[in-house]
Coordinates of C-alpha atoms in Angstrom, one line a residue:
M1058 CA -0.2 0.2 0.0
K1059 CA 1.9 2.8 -1.1
N1060 CA -0.7 5.9 -1.3
K1061 CA -2.5 7.5 1.9
K1062 CA -5.6 7.1 0.7
E1063 CA -5.3 2.8 1.1
V1064 CA -4.5 2.8 4.0
I1065 CA -6.4 4.8 5.4
L1066 CA -9.3 3.0 3.8
T1067 CA -7.8 0.1 4.7
G1068 CA -7.9 0.9 8.7
L1069 CA -11.2 2.1 8.2
F1070 CA -12.6 -0.8 7.2
V1071 CA -10.5 -2.9 9.3
A1072 CA -11.9 -0.5 12.2
I1073 CA -15.3 -1.5 10.8
I1074 CA -14.6 -5.2 11.0
S1075 CA -13.3 -4.7 14.5
V1076 CA -16.9 -2.6 15.7
M1077 CA -19.0 -4.9 14.4
S1078 CA -17.4 -8.5 15.5
F1079 CA -17.3 -6.9 19.0
V1080 CA -21.0 -5.0 18.8
P1081 CA -23.6 -6.9 19.9
Y1082 CA -26.3 -7.1 16.5
T1083 CA -24.2 -5.5 13.9
G1084 CA -21.5 -8.4 12.6
F1085 CA -23.6 -11.5 13.4
L1086 CA -27.4 -11.3 14.3
N1087 CA -28.8 -14.1 16.0
F1088 CA -32.1 -14.9 16.0
G1089 CA -32.3 -18.5 18.0
V1090 CA -30.7 -21.3 15.8
I1091 CA -30.3 -18.7 12.9
S1092 CA -27.4 -17.0 12.8
I1093 CA -26.5 -14.3 10.0
T1094 CA -23.1 -12.7 9.6
T1095 CA -23.4 -9.3 8.0
L1096 CA -19.6 -8.7 8.3
H1097 CA -19.4 -10.2 4.7
I1098 CA -20.7 -6.5 3.4
P1099 CA -18.0 -4.7 4.4
L1100 CA -15.2 -7.2 3.8
I1101 CA -16.9 -7.2 0.0
I1102 CA -17.0 -3.3 -0.1
G1103 CA -13.6 -3.1 0.7
S1104 CA -12.3 -5.9 -1.1
I1105 CA -13.5 -4.3 -4.4
A1106 CA -11.6 -0.8 -2.7
L1107 CA -9.0 -2.3 -1.7
G1108 CA -7.8 -4.7 -4.1
I1109 CA -5.8 -8.4 -3.8
K1110 CA -3.5 -7.2 -0.1
G1111 CA -6.7 -4.9 0.5
G1112 CA -8.9 -8.0 0.2
L1113 CA -6.5 -10.6 2.1
I1114 CA -6.0 -7.9 4.8
L1115 CA -9.6 -7.6 5.8
G1116 CA -10.7 -10.8 4.9
T1117 CA -7.5 -12.3 7.7
T1118 CA -9.0 -9.2 10.3
F1119 CA -12.3 -10.6 10.0
G1120 CA -11.4 -14.3 10.0
V1121 CA -8.9 -13.4 13.3
L1122 CA -12.0 -11.3 15.4
S1123 CA -14.0 -13.9 14.4
F1124 CA -11.4 -16.4 16.4
L1125 CA -11.6 -13.9 19.2
K1126 CA -15.0 -13.6 19.8
M1127 CA -15.8 -17.4 19.9
L1128 CA -12.9 -17.7 22.1
L1129 CA -13.6 -15.1 24.8
M1130 CA -17.2 -14.0 24.6
G1131 CA -18.5 -18.0 22.8
T1132 CA -21.5 -19.7 24.8
N1133 CA -22.5 -22.5 22.1
P1134 CA -19.8 -25.1 23.5
I1135 CA -20.2 -26.7 19.6
E1136 CA -19.4 -23.9 18.1
V1137 CA -16.5 -22.4 20.6
A1138 CA -14.9 -26.3 18.9
I1139 CA -16.3 -25.4 15.5
F1140 CA -14.7 -21.6 15.6
T1141 CA -11.7 -21.7 17.9
N1142 CA -10.0 -23.6 14.8
P1143 CA -7.9 -21.2 12.7
M1144 CA -8.4 -23.1 9.8
V1145 CA -12.3 -22.6 9.6
A1146 CA -12.4 -18.9 11.5
I1147 CA -9.4 -17.6 10.0
V1148 CA -8.3 -18.9 6.4
P1149 CA -11.8 -19.2 4.9
R1150 CA -12.4 -15.4 4.7
A1151 CA -8.8 -14.5 4.2
I1152 CA -8.7 -16.6 0.4
T1153 CA -12.3 -15.2 1.0
G1154 CA -11.5 -11.6 0.6
L1155 CA -8.6 -12.4 -2.2
I1156 CA -11.4 -14.4 -4.4
I1157 CA -13.7 -11.2 -3.8
A1158 CA -10.8 -8.7 -5.2
L1159 CA -9.6 -10.8 -7.8
M1160 CA -13.4 -11.8 -8.8
F1161 CA -14.1 -8.2 -9.1
K1162 CA -11.1 -7.3 -11.1
F1163 CA -11.5 -9.8 -13.4
I1164 CA -16.1 -8.9 -13.9
Y1165 CA -14.9 -5.0 -14.2
K1166 CA -12.6 -6.1 -17.3
V1167 CA -14.9 -8.3 -18.8
S1168 CA -18.2 -5.5 -18.6
G1169 CA -16.6 -1.9 -18.3
K1170 CA -19.6 -1.4 -15.4
L1171 CA -19.2 -0.9 -12.1
L1172 CA -22.9 -1.4 -11.0
V1173 CA -23.0 -4.3 -12.8
S1174 CA -19.4 -5.6 -11.5
A1175 CA -20.4 -4.4 -8.4
T1176 CA -23.3 -6.7 -7.9
I1177 CA -22.2 -10.3 -9.5
T1178 CA -19.4 -9.1 -7.1
A1179 CA -21.6 -8.5 -4.1
V1180 CA -23.8 -12.3 -4.8
F1181 CA -20.7 -14.6 -5.0
G1182 CA -18.9 -13.1 -2.5
T1183 CA -21.3 -13.7 -0.3
I1184 CA -21.6 -17.2 -2.3
T1185 CA -17.8 -18.0 -1.9
H1186 CA -17.8 -17.0 1.7
T1187 CA -20.6 -19.3 2.5
I1188 CA -19.1 -22.1 0.5
L1189 CA -15.4 -21.8 2.2
V1190 CA -16.8 -21.4 5.4
I1191 CA -18.9 -24.3 5.4
T1192 CA -16.3 -26.3 3.7
A1193 CA -13.5 -26.2 6.4
M1194 CA -16.2 -27.1 8.8
N1195 CA -16.8 -30.3 6.7
V1196 CA -13.1 -30.6 6.5
F1197 CA -11.5 -29.9 10.1
E1198 CA -14.7 -29.9 11.9
G1199 CA -17.2 -32.8 10.8
A1200 CA -16.7 -35.3 13.4
N1201 CA -17.5 -33.0 16.1
I1202 CA -20.2 -31.7 14.7
I1203 CA -21.8 -35.2 13.3
S1204 CA -21.2 -36.3 17.0
A1205 CA -23.1 -33.1 18.3
Y1206 CA -26.0 -32.9 15.8
G1207 CA -26.3 -35.8 14.0
G1208 CA -30.0 -36.5 13.0
L1209 CA -30.2 -32.7 12.3
I1210 CA -27.7 -32.7 9.9
P1211 CA -30.8 -32.1 7.0
V1212 CA -32.5 -29.4 9.4
L1213 CA -29.3 -27.7 9.9
G1214 CA -28.5 -27.7 5.6
V1215 CA -32.0 -25.3 6.0
L1216 CA -31.1 -23.6 7.9
V1217 CA -27.7 -23.1 6.0
G1218 CA -29.4 -22.4 3.2
I1219 CA -32.1 -19.4 4.5
N1220 CA -29.0 -17.9 6.7
G1221 CA -27.2 -18.2 2.6
L1222 CA -30.5 -16.4 1.4
L1223 CA -30.5 -14.0 3.5
E1224 CA -27.1 -12.6 3.8
T1225 CA -26.6 -12.7 -0.3
G1226 CA -29.6 -10.7 -0.1
L1227 CA -28.1 -8.3 2.1
A1228 CA -25.3 -7.5 0.1
F1229 CA -26.8 -7.5 -3.3
L1230 CA -28.8 -4.9 -2.0
V1231 CA -26.0 -2.9 -0.1
V1232 CA -22.9 -3.0 -1.6
P1233 CA -23.8 -1.7 -5.6
P1234 CA -24.7 1.5 -4.2
I1235 CA -21.7 1.9 -1.6
V1236 CA -19.1 0.4 -4.3
I1237 CA -20.6 3.4 -6.5
A1238 CA -20.6 6.2 -4.2
L1239 CA -16.8 5.2 -3.2
S1240 CA -15.9 5.0 -7.0
K1241 CA -17.7 8.7 -7.3
A1242 CA -15.6 10.2 -4.5
G1243 CA -12.4 8.8 -6.0
Y1244 CA -11.9 6.0 -3.8
L1245 CA -11.4 3.2 -6.8
T1246 CA -8.1 2.3 -7.5
K1247 CA -6.9 2.0 -11.0
K1248 CA -5.5 -1.2 -9.9
T1249 CA -8.9 -2.4 -8.4
K1250 CA -11.0 -1.9 -11.5

């Protein structure tokens, strides 16, 4: 990160992700068995605005803070066991930030349209995050999930699907207008487009 604007924007997004991670009902919305994250929104916007390096930094920040929150404040013992594994909490989120930045850059290069690129990236960035986290959970903590939930696995699948749809819809509505506003304000650099 060579210019001041990038450093400031990175710090701003790290601060937003940090606050949303620990302030109740901002980054993680829990309604009984349904748990929806909104932290993917600043991750997607920041990764689009900052490019590959920024996406990696923001994804890693999201993962580390999720890990710390579960370690320090987790209440469900199964969730604590699953999300205090760095391979589940940190790695998928770091990779997500990187993929989002690359995805936006590619889509923008092909389409040349900011709104189209931001919208597609918002939708597929959210789906990428969900798939990577679920895959990591199954690969690294599958035995814990099966022993804890056993016969409830189909129910969990439906809940994950509902969560994924809600998170994707939220990204679809929120990300494009903010990306357009950032572009008009001069916060999308040539290396992100």
